[in-house]
Coordinates of C-alpha atoms and ligand atoms in Angstrom, one line a residue:
M592 CA -45.1 -34.5 -4.7
D593 CA -48.9 -34.5 -4.5
V594 CA -49.0 -36.4 -1.2
I595 CA -46.7 -33.8 0.5
R596 CA -48.3 -30.8 -1.1
N597 CA -51.7 -32.0 0.1
Y598 CA -50.4 -32.4 3.6
V599 CA -48.9 -28.9 3.5
D600 CA -52.2 -27.5 2.3
Q601 CA -54.1 -29.2 5.0
H602 CA -51.7 -27.9 7.7
R603 CA -51.2 -24.3 6.5
R604 CA -52.8 -22.6 9.5
R605 CA -51.0 -24.7 12.0
H606 CA -47.6 -24.3 10.3
E607 CA -48.1 -20.5 10.1
Q608 CA -49.1 -20.4 13.8
E609 CA -46.0 -22.3 14.8
L610 CA -43.8 -20.1 12.8
A611 CA -45.4 -17.0 14.4
E612 CA -44.6 -18.5 17.8
W613 CA -41.0 -19.1 16.8
I614 CA -40.7 -15.4 15.6
A615 CA -42.1 -14.3 19.0
V616 CA -39.1 -15.8 20.8
P617 CA -36.4 -13.1 20.5
S618 CA -32.9 -14.6 19.9
V619 CA -30.4 -11.8 19.4
S620 CA -27.0 -13.4 19.6
A621 CA -25.2 -9.9 19.5
T622 CA -26.7 -9.0 22.8
G623 CA -27.7 -12.4 24.2
E624 CA -31.3 -11.4 24.5
G625 CA -33.6 -14.4 24.7
M626 CA -31.0 -17.0 23.6
S627 CA -31.6 -19.6 26.3
A628 CA -35.4 -19.5 25.8
A629 CA -34.7 -19.7 22.1
A630 CA -32.6 -22.8 22.5
E631 CA -35.4 -24.5 24.5
H632 CA -37.9 -23.5 21.8
A633 CA -35.7 -24.8 19.0
E634 CA -35.5 -28.1 20.8
I635 CA -39.4 -28.3 21.1
L636 CA -39.7 -27.7 17.3
L637 CA -37.3 -30.6 16.6
L638 CA -39.0 -32.9 19.1
R639 CA -42.4 -32.2 17.4
S640 CA -40.8 -33.5 14.2
G641 CA -39.9 -36.7 15.9
L642 CA -36.2 -36.0 16.3
T643 CA -34.0 -37.0 19.2
T644 CA -32.5 -33.7 20.5
R645 CA -29.3 -32.5 22.0
V646 CA -28.2 -29.1 23.2
V647 CA -24.4 -29.0 22.5
D648 CA -22.2 -26.8 24.5
T649 CA -19.9 -24.7 22.3
G650 CA -18.2 -22.5 24.9
G651 CA -20.6 -19.8 23.6
I652 CA -24.2 -20.0 22.7
P653 CA -25.1 -23.7 22.3
L654 CA -26.0 -25.6 19.1
V655 CA -29.3 -27.4 19.1
T656 CA -29.3 -30.6 17.2
G657 CA -32.0 -33.2 16.3
H658 CA -31.4 -36.6 14.8
K659 CA -33.5 -39.4 13.3
S660 CA -32.2 -42.4 11.4
G661 CA -33.5 -43.4 8.0
P662 CA -33.5 -46.7 6.1
D663 CA -30.2 -48.8 6.2
G664 CA -27.8 -47.7 3.5
S665 CA -29.5 -44.3 3.0
P666 CA -27.3 -41.2 3.1
H667 CA -26.9 -39.2 6.3
V668 CA -28.0 -35.6 5.6
V669 CA -27.1 -32.7 7.8
I670 CA -29.5 -29.8 7.7
Y671 CA -27.8 -26.6 8.8
G672 CA -29.7 -23.5 10.0
H673 CA -29.4 -20.8 12.6
Y674 CA -31.8 -19.8 15.4
D675 CA -30.2 -16.5 16.3
V676 CA -31.3 -13.3 14.6
Q677 CA -30.0 -9.8 13.9
P678 CA -30.9 -7.0 16.4
P679 CA -34.1 -5.4 15.2
G680 CA -32.6 -1.9 14.7
P681 CA -34.7 1.3 15.2
L682 CA -38.2 0.2 16.2
E683 CA -39.8 3.2 14.5
D684 CA -38.7 1.8 11.1
W685 CA -40.9 -1.3 11.6
Q686 CA -44.6 -1.3 10.6
S687 CA -45.3 -3.9 13.3
P688 CA -43.2 -5.0 16.3
P689 CA -40.2 -7.1 15.2
F690 CA -40.9 -9.9 17.6
E691 CA -44.7 -10.2 17.0
A692 CA -45.4 -12.0 13.7
A693 CA -47.8 -10.0 11.6
I694 CA -49.4 -11.2 8.3
R695 CA -49.9 -8.6 5.6
D696 CA -50.3 -9.1 1.8
G697 CA -49.5 -12.8 1.9
R698 CA -46.2 -12.2 3.9
M699 CA -45.3 -12.8 7.5
F700 CA -43.4 -9.9 8.9
G701 CA -41.0 -10.2 11.9
R702 CA -37.3 -10.5 12.7
G703 CA -36.1 -13.9 11.7
T704 CA -39.0 -14.7 9.3
G705 CA -36.6 -15.1 6.4
D706 CA -33.2 -15.1 8.2
N707 CA -33.4 -17.8 9.3
K708 CA -36.3 -19.2 11.4
G709 CA -38.8 -19.4 8.6
Q710 CA -36.3 -21.2 6.3
H711 CA -35.0 -23.8 8.8
F712 CA -38.5 -24.3 10.2
A713 CA -39.7 -25.2 6.6
Q714 CA -36.9 -27.9 6.6
V715 CA -38.0 -29.1 10.0
L716 CA -41.6 -29.3 9.0
A717 CA -40.6 -31.3 5.9
L718 CA -39.3 -33.9 8.3
R719 CA -42.6 -34.0 10.1
A720 CA -44.5 -34.1 6.8
L721 CA -42.4 -37.0 5.5
Q722 CA -43.0 -39.1 8.6
D723 CA -46.7 -38.3 8.8
C724 CA -47.2 -39.2 5.1
Y725 CA -44.8 -42.2 4.7
G726 CA -44.1 -43.3 8.3
E727 CA -40.4 -42.8 8.0
L728 CA -37.7 -40.5 6.7
P729 CA -36.1 -41.3 3.3
C730 CA -32.6 -40.6 4.7
S731 CA -30.9 -40.3 8.1
V732 CA -31.1 -36.7 9.1
T733 CA -29.3 -34.5 11.7
V734 CA -30.6 -30.9 12.0
V735 CA -27.9 -28.6 13.3
L736 CA -29.2 -25.2 14.5
D737 CA -26.4 -22.6 15.2
G738 CA -27.0 -19.9 17.8
E739 CA -24.1 -17.7 16.7
E740 CA -24.4 -17.3 13.0
E741 CA -25.2 -13.6 13.1
I742 CA -22.0 -13.0 15.2
G743 CA -19.8 -15.0 12.8
S744 CA -20.2 -18.5 14.2
P745 CA -17.0 -18.3 16.2
N746 CA -17.4 -21.7 17.8
L747 CA -19.1 -23.7 15.0
A748 CA -16.0 -25.2 13.3
K749 CA -14.4 -26.5 16.5
T750 CA -17.8 -27.8 17.8
L751 CA -18.6 -29.6 14.6
A752 CA -15.0 -31.1 14.5
S753 CA -15.6 -32.6 17.9
M754 CA -18.9 -34.1 16.6
R755 CA -17.4 -35.3 13.4
N756 CA -17.1 -39.1 14.2
D757 CA -20.6 -39.2 15.8
L758 CA -22.1 -37.3 12.9
N759 CA -20.5 -39.5 10.2
A760 CA -22.5 -37.5 7.6
D761 CA -22.5 -37.7 3.8
V762 CA -24.0 -34.4 2.6
V763 CA -25.2 -31.0 4.0
V764 CA -28.3 -29.1 3.0
W765 CA -28.9 -25.5 4.2
S766 CA -31.6 -23.0 3.5
D767 CA -30.7 -19.3 3.9
G768 CA -30.7 -16.1 1.9
P769 CA -33.1 -15.3 -1.0
V770 CA -33.7 -17.3 -4.2
H771 CA -31.8 -16.0 -7.2
D772 CA -32.9 -12.5 -8.4
S773 CA -34.8 -14.0 -11.3
Y774 CA -37.0 -15.9 -8.7
E775 CA -36.1 -19.1 -10.4
P776 CA -35.6 -22.1 -8.1
T777 CA -32.0 -22.1 -6.9
V778 CA -29.3 -24.4 -5.6
T779 CA -26.3 -22.5 -4.1
L780 CA -22.9 -24.3 -4.2
G781 CA -20.7 -21.9 -2.3
V782 CA -20.4 -18.7 -0.4
R783 CA -17.7 -16.0 -0.3
G784 CA -15.7 -15.6 2.8
A785 CA -15.2 -12.2 4.6
V786 CA -12.7 -10.4 6.7
S787 CA -13.3 -6.9 8.2
F788 CA -10.9 -4.5 9.8
E789 CA -10.5 -1.0 11.1
I790 CA -7.5 1.2 10.3
T791 CA -6.9 4.1 12.8
V792 CA -4.4 6.9 12.2
R793 CA -3.6 9.2 15.0
G794 CA -2.2 12.7 14.9
A795 CA -1.9 15.3 17.7
D796 CA -3.6 15.0 21.1
A797 CA -6.6 17.0 20.0
A798 CA -7.9 18.7 16.8
L799 CA -5.8 21.7 15.9
H800 CA -6.5 25.0 14.2
S801 CA -5.8 24.5 10.5
G802 CA -4.3 28.0 10.1
N803 CA -2.1 27.9 13.2
W804 CA -1.0 24.3 12.5
G805 CA -1.4 23.7 8.8
N806 CA 1.9 22.5 7.2
I807 CA 3.2 21.9 10.7
A808 CA 1.1 19.1 12.2
P809 CA 0.7 16.0 10.0
N810 CA -2.9 15.3 9.1
P811 CA -4.1 11.8 9.9
A812 CA -7.0 12.0 7.4
W813 CA -4.6 12.7 4.5
Q814 CA -2.3 9.9 5.7
L815 CA -5.3 7.5 5.8
V816 CA -6.4 8.5 2.3
W817 CA -2.9 8.0 0.9
L818 CA -2.7 4.6 2.6
L819 CA -6.1 3.5 1.1
S820 CA -5.0 4.7 -2.3
T821 CA -2.1 2.2 -2.2
M822 CA -4.6 -0.7 -1.5
R823 CA -6.9 -0.5 -4.6
A824 CA -6.1 1.1 -8.0
P825 CA -8.6 3.4 -9.7
D826 CA -9.1 0.6 -12.3
G827 CA -10.4 -1.8 -9.6
R828 CA -7.4 -4.0 -9.0
I829 CA -6.6 -4.8 -5.4
L830 CA -2.9 -3.9 -4.8
I831 CA -2.3 -5.7 -1.5
D832 CA 0.6 -8.2 -2.2
G833 CA -0.4 -11.8 -1.5
Y834 CA -4.0 -11.1 -0.6
D835 CA -5.2 -13.5 -3.4
S836 CA -2.7 -16.3 -2.8
G837 CA -4.5 -19.7 -3.1
V838 CA -7.5 -18.4 -5.1
K839 CA -8.8 -21.4 -7.0
P840 CA -9.9 -20.3 -10.5
L841 CA -13.4 -21.1 -11.5
T842 CA -13.8 -24.5 -13.2
A843 CA -15.4 -24.9 -16.6
G844 CA -18.6 -26.3 -14.9
E845 CA -18.7 -23.2 -12.6
R846 CA -18.3 -20.8 -15.6
D847 CA -21.1 -22.6 -17.4
A848 CA -23.3 -22.3 -14.4
L849 CA -22.5 -18.6 -14.0
A850 CA -23.1 -17.9 -17.7
A851 CA -26.5 -19.6 -17.4
L852 CA -27.7 -17.3 -14.6
P853 CA -30.2 -14.8 -16.0
V854 CA -29.4 -11.1 -15.3
D855 CA -30.6 -7.8 -16.7
V856 CA -27.6 -5.6 -15.7
P857 CA -29.1 -2.2 -16.5
A858 CA -32.2 -3.1 -14.6
V859 CA -30.3 -4.4 -11.6
L860 CA -28.2 -1.1 -11.5
A861 CA -31.3 1.0 -12.0
S862 CA -33.1 -0.7 -9.1
V863 CA -30.6 0.9 -6.7
G864 CA -30.3 4.2 -8.6
L865 CA -27.1 3.4 -10.5
Q866 CA -26.3 3.8 -14.2
Q867 CA -22.7 2.5 -14.2
I868 CA -21.2 -0.8 -13.0
D869 CA -18.1 -0.6 -10.7
V870 CA -14.6 -0.9 -12.2
S871 CA -13.6 -4.5 -12.6
P872 CA -11.6 -6.5 -10.0
T873 CA -9.2 -7.5 -12.7
G874 CA -8.7 -3.9 -14.0
D875 CA -10.4 -4.8 -17.4
P876 CA -14.1 -4.0 -17.4
N877 CA -14.8 -6.2 -20.4
E878 CA -13.1 -9.2 -19.0
V879 CA -15.4 -10.1 -16.1
G880 CA -19.2 -10.5 -16.4
F881 CA -21.8 -9.5 -13.8
N882 CA -22.2 -13.0 -12.3
E883 CA -18.5 -13.7 -12.2
R884 CA -17.9 -10.5 -10.2
L885 CA -19.9 -12.0 -7.4
A886 CA -17.5 -14.9 -7.2
L887 CA -14.3 -12.9 -7.1
P888 CA -12.6 -11.1 -4.2
T889 CA -13.6 -7.6 -3.2
F890 CA -12.0 -4.8 -1.2
T891 CA -14.6 -2.3 0.2
I892 CA -14.2 0.9 2.3
N893 CA -17.3 0.7 4.5
S894 CA -16.9 4.1 6.1
L895 CA -14.4 6.9 6.7
S896 CA -14.5 9.2 9.7
C897 CA -12.6 11.6 11.8
S898 CA -13.2 11.5 15.5
D899 CA -13.5 15.2 15.9
G900 CA -17.1 15.5 14.7
D901 CA -19.1 15.7 11.5
D902 CA -19.6 19.5 11.5
H903 CA -17.3 21.5 9.2
R904 CA -14.7 23.2 11.3
S905 CA -11.3 24.5 10.2
V906 CA -9.3 21.9 12.0
I907 CA -6.7 19.2 11.5
P908 CA -8.4 16.1 12.9
S909 CA -6.6 14.2 15.7
V910 CA -7.8 10.7 14.6
A911 CA -9.0 9.3 11.2
V912 CA -10.6 5.9 10.9
A913 CA -11.4 3.7 7.9
R914 CA -13.6 0.6 8.3
C915 CA -13.1 -1.9 5.5
D916 CA -14.1 -5.4 4.5
M917 CA -12.9 -7.9 1.9
R918 CA -15.0 -10.7 0.5
L919 CA -12.9 -13.8 -0.2
A920 CA -13.1 -16.1 -3.2
C921 CA -12.7 -19.9 -2.9
G922 CA -9.2 -20.9 -1.9
Q923 CA -8.3 -17.7 -0.1
Q924 CA -7.3 -18.3 3.5
V925 CA -8.5 -15.9 6.2
D926 CA -5.1 -15.9 7.9
T927 CA -3.2 -15.3 4.7
V928 CA -5.4 -12.4 3.8
L929 CA -5.1 -10.8 7.3
E930 CA -1.3 -11.2 7.1
A931 CA -1.1 -9.6 3.7
V932 CA -3.2 -6.6 5.0
R933 CA -1.0 -6.3 8.1
K934 CA 2.2 -6.3 6.0
H935 CA 0.8 -3.8 3.5
V936 CA -0.2 -1.3 6.3
D937 CA 3.1 -1.8 8.1
K938 CA 5.0 -1.1 4.9
H939 CA 3.0 2.0 3.8
L940 CA 2.0 3.7 7.1
P941 CA 3.8 2.0 10.0
H942 CA 2.1 4.1 12.7
A943 CA -1.4 3.2 11.6
Q944 CA -3.2 0.9 14.0
L945 CA -4.9 -2.1 12.4
Q946 CA -7.6 -4.0 14.2
F947 CA -9.1 -7.1 12.7
K948 CA -12.8 -7.8 13.3
A949 CA -15.1 -10.6 12.1
T950 CA -13.8 -13.2 9.7
M951 CA -15.4 -16.0 7.8
A952 CA -13.8 -18.6 5.4
P953 CA -15.1 -19.1 1.9
S954 CA -16.8 -22.4 0.9
R955 CA -17.2 -24.1 -2.4
T956 CA -18.8 -27.3 -3.6
L957 CA -18.3 -28.1 -7.3
P958 CA -21.3 -28.6 -9.7
D959 CA -20.2 -32.3 -10.2
A960 CA -19.7 -33.1 -6.5
P961 CA -21.4 -36.1 -4.9
F962 CA -25.2 -35.7 -4.4
A963 CA -25.3 -32.6 -6.6
D964 CA -27.6 -34.3 -9.2
A965 CA -29.9 -35.6 -6.5
V966 CA -30.3 -32.2 -4.8
V967 CA -30.9 -30.4 -8.1
R968 CA -33.4 -33.1 -9.1
G969 CA -35.2 -32.7 -5.8
V970 CA -35.5 -28.9 -6.0
S971 CA -36.4 -29.0 -9.7
S972 CA -39.1 -31.6 -9.2
A973 CA -40.8 -29.6 -6.4
A974 CA -40.7 -26.4 -8.6
G975 CA -41.8 -28.2 -11.8
K976 CA -38.9 -26.5 -13.6
P977 CA -35.1 -26.8 -13.6
A978 CA -33.2 -25.2 -10.7
L979 CA -30.4 -22.6 -11.4
L980 CA -27.0 -23.5 -10.0
V981 CA -25.3 -20.5 -8.2
P982 CA -21.6 -21.4 -7.8
A983 CA -21.0 -18.7 -5.1
L984 CA -23.3 -16.5 -3.2
G985 CA -22.0 -12.9 -3.0
G986 CA -22.5 -12.8 0.8
S987 CA -20.9 -15.0 3.5
L988 CA -22.2 -17.8 5.6
P989 CA -20.3 -20.2 7.9
I990 CA -20.6 -23.1 5.5
A991 CA -16.8 -23.7 5.5
A992 CA -17.2 -25.3 8.9
L993 CA -19.2 -28.0 7.1
S994 CA -17.6 -28.1 3.7
D995 CA -13.9 -27.8 4.7
G996 CA -14.2 -28.7 8.4
L997 CA -16.2 -31.9 7.8
G998 CA -15.2 -32.5 4.2
L999 CA -18.8 -32.7 3.0
P1000 CA -20.5 -31.4 -0.2
C1001 CA -22.8 -28.6 0.9
Y1002 CA -25.9 -27.5 -1.0
G1003 CA -27.8 -24.3 -0.3
I1004 CA -31.5 -24.3 -1.1
P1005 CA -32.6 -20.7 -0.5
L1006 CA -36.3 -20.4 0.0
A1007 CA -37.0 -16.7 0.8
N1008 CA -38.2 -13.9 -1.5
V1009 CA -35.6 -11.6 -2.9
D1010 CA -37.1 -8.7 -0.9
E1011 CA -37.1 -10.5 2.4
H1012 CA -35.3 -7.5 4.0
N1013 CA -33.1 -9.7 6.1
H1014 CA -31.1 -7.7 8.6
G1015 CA -33.3 -4.6 7.8
P1016 CA -36.6 -3.4 9.2
N1017 CA -39.8 -5.1 8.1
E1018 CA -38.1 -8.5 7.5
N1019 CA -40.6 -10.8 5.8
F1020 CA -41.2 -14.2 4.2
E1021 CA -43.8 -14.7 1.6
L1022 CA -46.1 -17.4 3.1
Y1023 CA -46.5 -19.1 -0.3
R1024 CA -42.7 -19.6 -0.3
F1025 CA -42.7 -20.9 3.3
H1026 CA -45.3 -23.6 2.4
E1027 CA -43.6 -24.4 -0.9
G1028 CA -40.3 -24.5 1.0
I1029 CA -41.6 -27.4 3.0
V1030 CA -42.4 -29.2 -0.3
T1031 CA -39.0 -28.4 -1.7
A1032 CA -37.2 -29.6 1.4
A1033 CA -39.2 -32.9 1.4
S1034 CA -38.6 -33.4 -2.3
T1035 CA -34.9 -32.9 -1.8
L1036 CA -34.7 -35.5 0.9
L1037 CA -36.8 -38.0 -1.1
S1038 CA -34.4 -37.5 -4.0
L1039 CA -31.3 -38.0 -1.8
G1040 CA -32.9 -41.1 -0.4
R1041 CA -33.6 -42.6 -3.8
R1042 CA -30.1 -42.0 -5.0
Ligands
ZN988 ZN1 -28.4 -13.1 8.7

């Protein structure tokens, strides 16, 4: 790795400058701000790494891809990342403008530094480094940059399916999210899926005087609370019939990997001001450990509100709304979960309106899947110590489009610091990790090529 590490050391300033330029191109998929300029800039970055580029129409925001062939017989690696970013949120919460990279305390601040421009750019720079150092890539590589990840990648699966034969890939590598909380080098094997929905219960035409109308007008807020109480028991069990059909239990290898993840539960809870862990998803708090909880399904109330204002008035509200999400474990199907929720609401409160929002399928690659050893070896050798295997990331990413859609093993190599503040104000990427990320990505490709 010394050859690559020296190269990265020599090119630090240039790499940081190019990352700063990338951050300065706004690319907010939720509003469309800057997306076409961002697609052009993504193409320039891929061209600078010697790739042949394509801007692929998706029906929405395009994919930007870059390809270069490696030696005959070497595997074809897809590197997945996304060039869109979250909206910046309130500007006054940022210490420096979100779309002007600023370096403080060894970190680059700016929207997209960690999620995901800094991380996929480290991968792209690894391709440049390998060619500059060795004259060729160790594998065939196609970089796929999604422009719609932050809005749920609605067109990714169908677009990749149409590219499947041309791609003819063997394995997927992606870099997103932070490394494991312990800051040990990490290989992520899966992600949970997600569905979100809104339940609206309507009463009278307008808020009513609670004295004049109490016991007469049904209260939509009470009805909503009663409905929600039929959906999850106080002991933590989710009570929606059929929501978990198809869940694939963890394999022995996955349980071993989960058990090996270091965690200091009281410290994690204390870091967010908690003393107590939540009730267990199985109803038995002693049955499921901390790490396993992050691989199981969830049902979360995100918010509860009445449309008649936040101030305390003596009224029966006219509308009550619950916003909810569920995280899906491997094997759960988005459509089956939505159908189960629909049936449950229809049964318990037929006049409630149910509106489904974003969905994302779960993805899973097993610890003994093809190329797993090569990826772990590559990441470990760059770090100089063994990488942790994380069977399922708690959060959701559109990896199912690659793992299930293309039938490929998918390996996440998160590069960012745990406190990258992705999606929040003052998003940042420790520059040490950015540069080391280039080494890690190069090491992984070398390992895959040697396989
Ligand atoms: Zn994100």
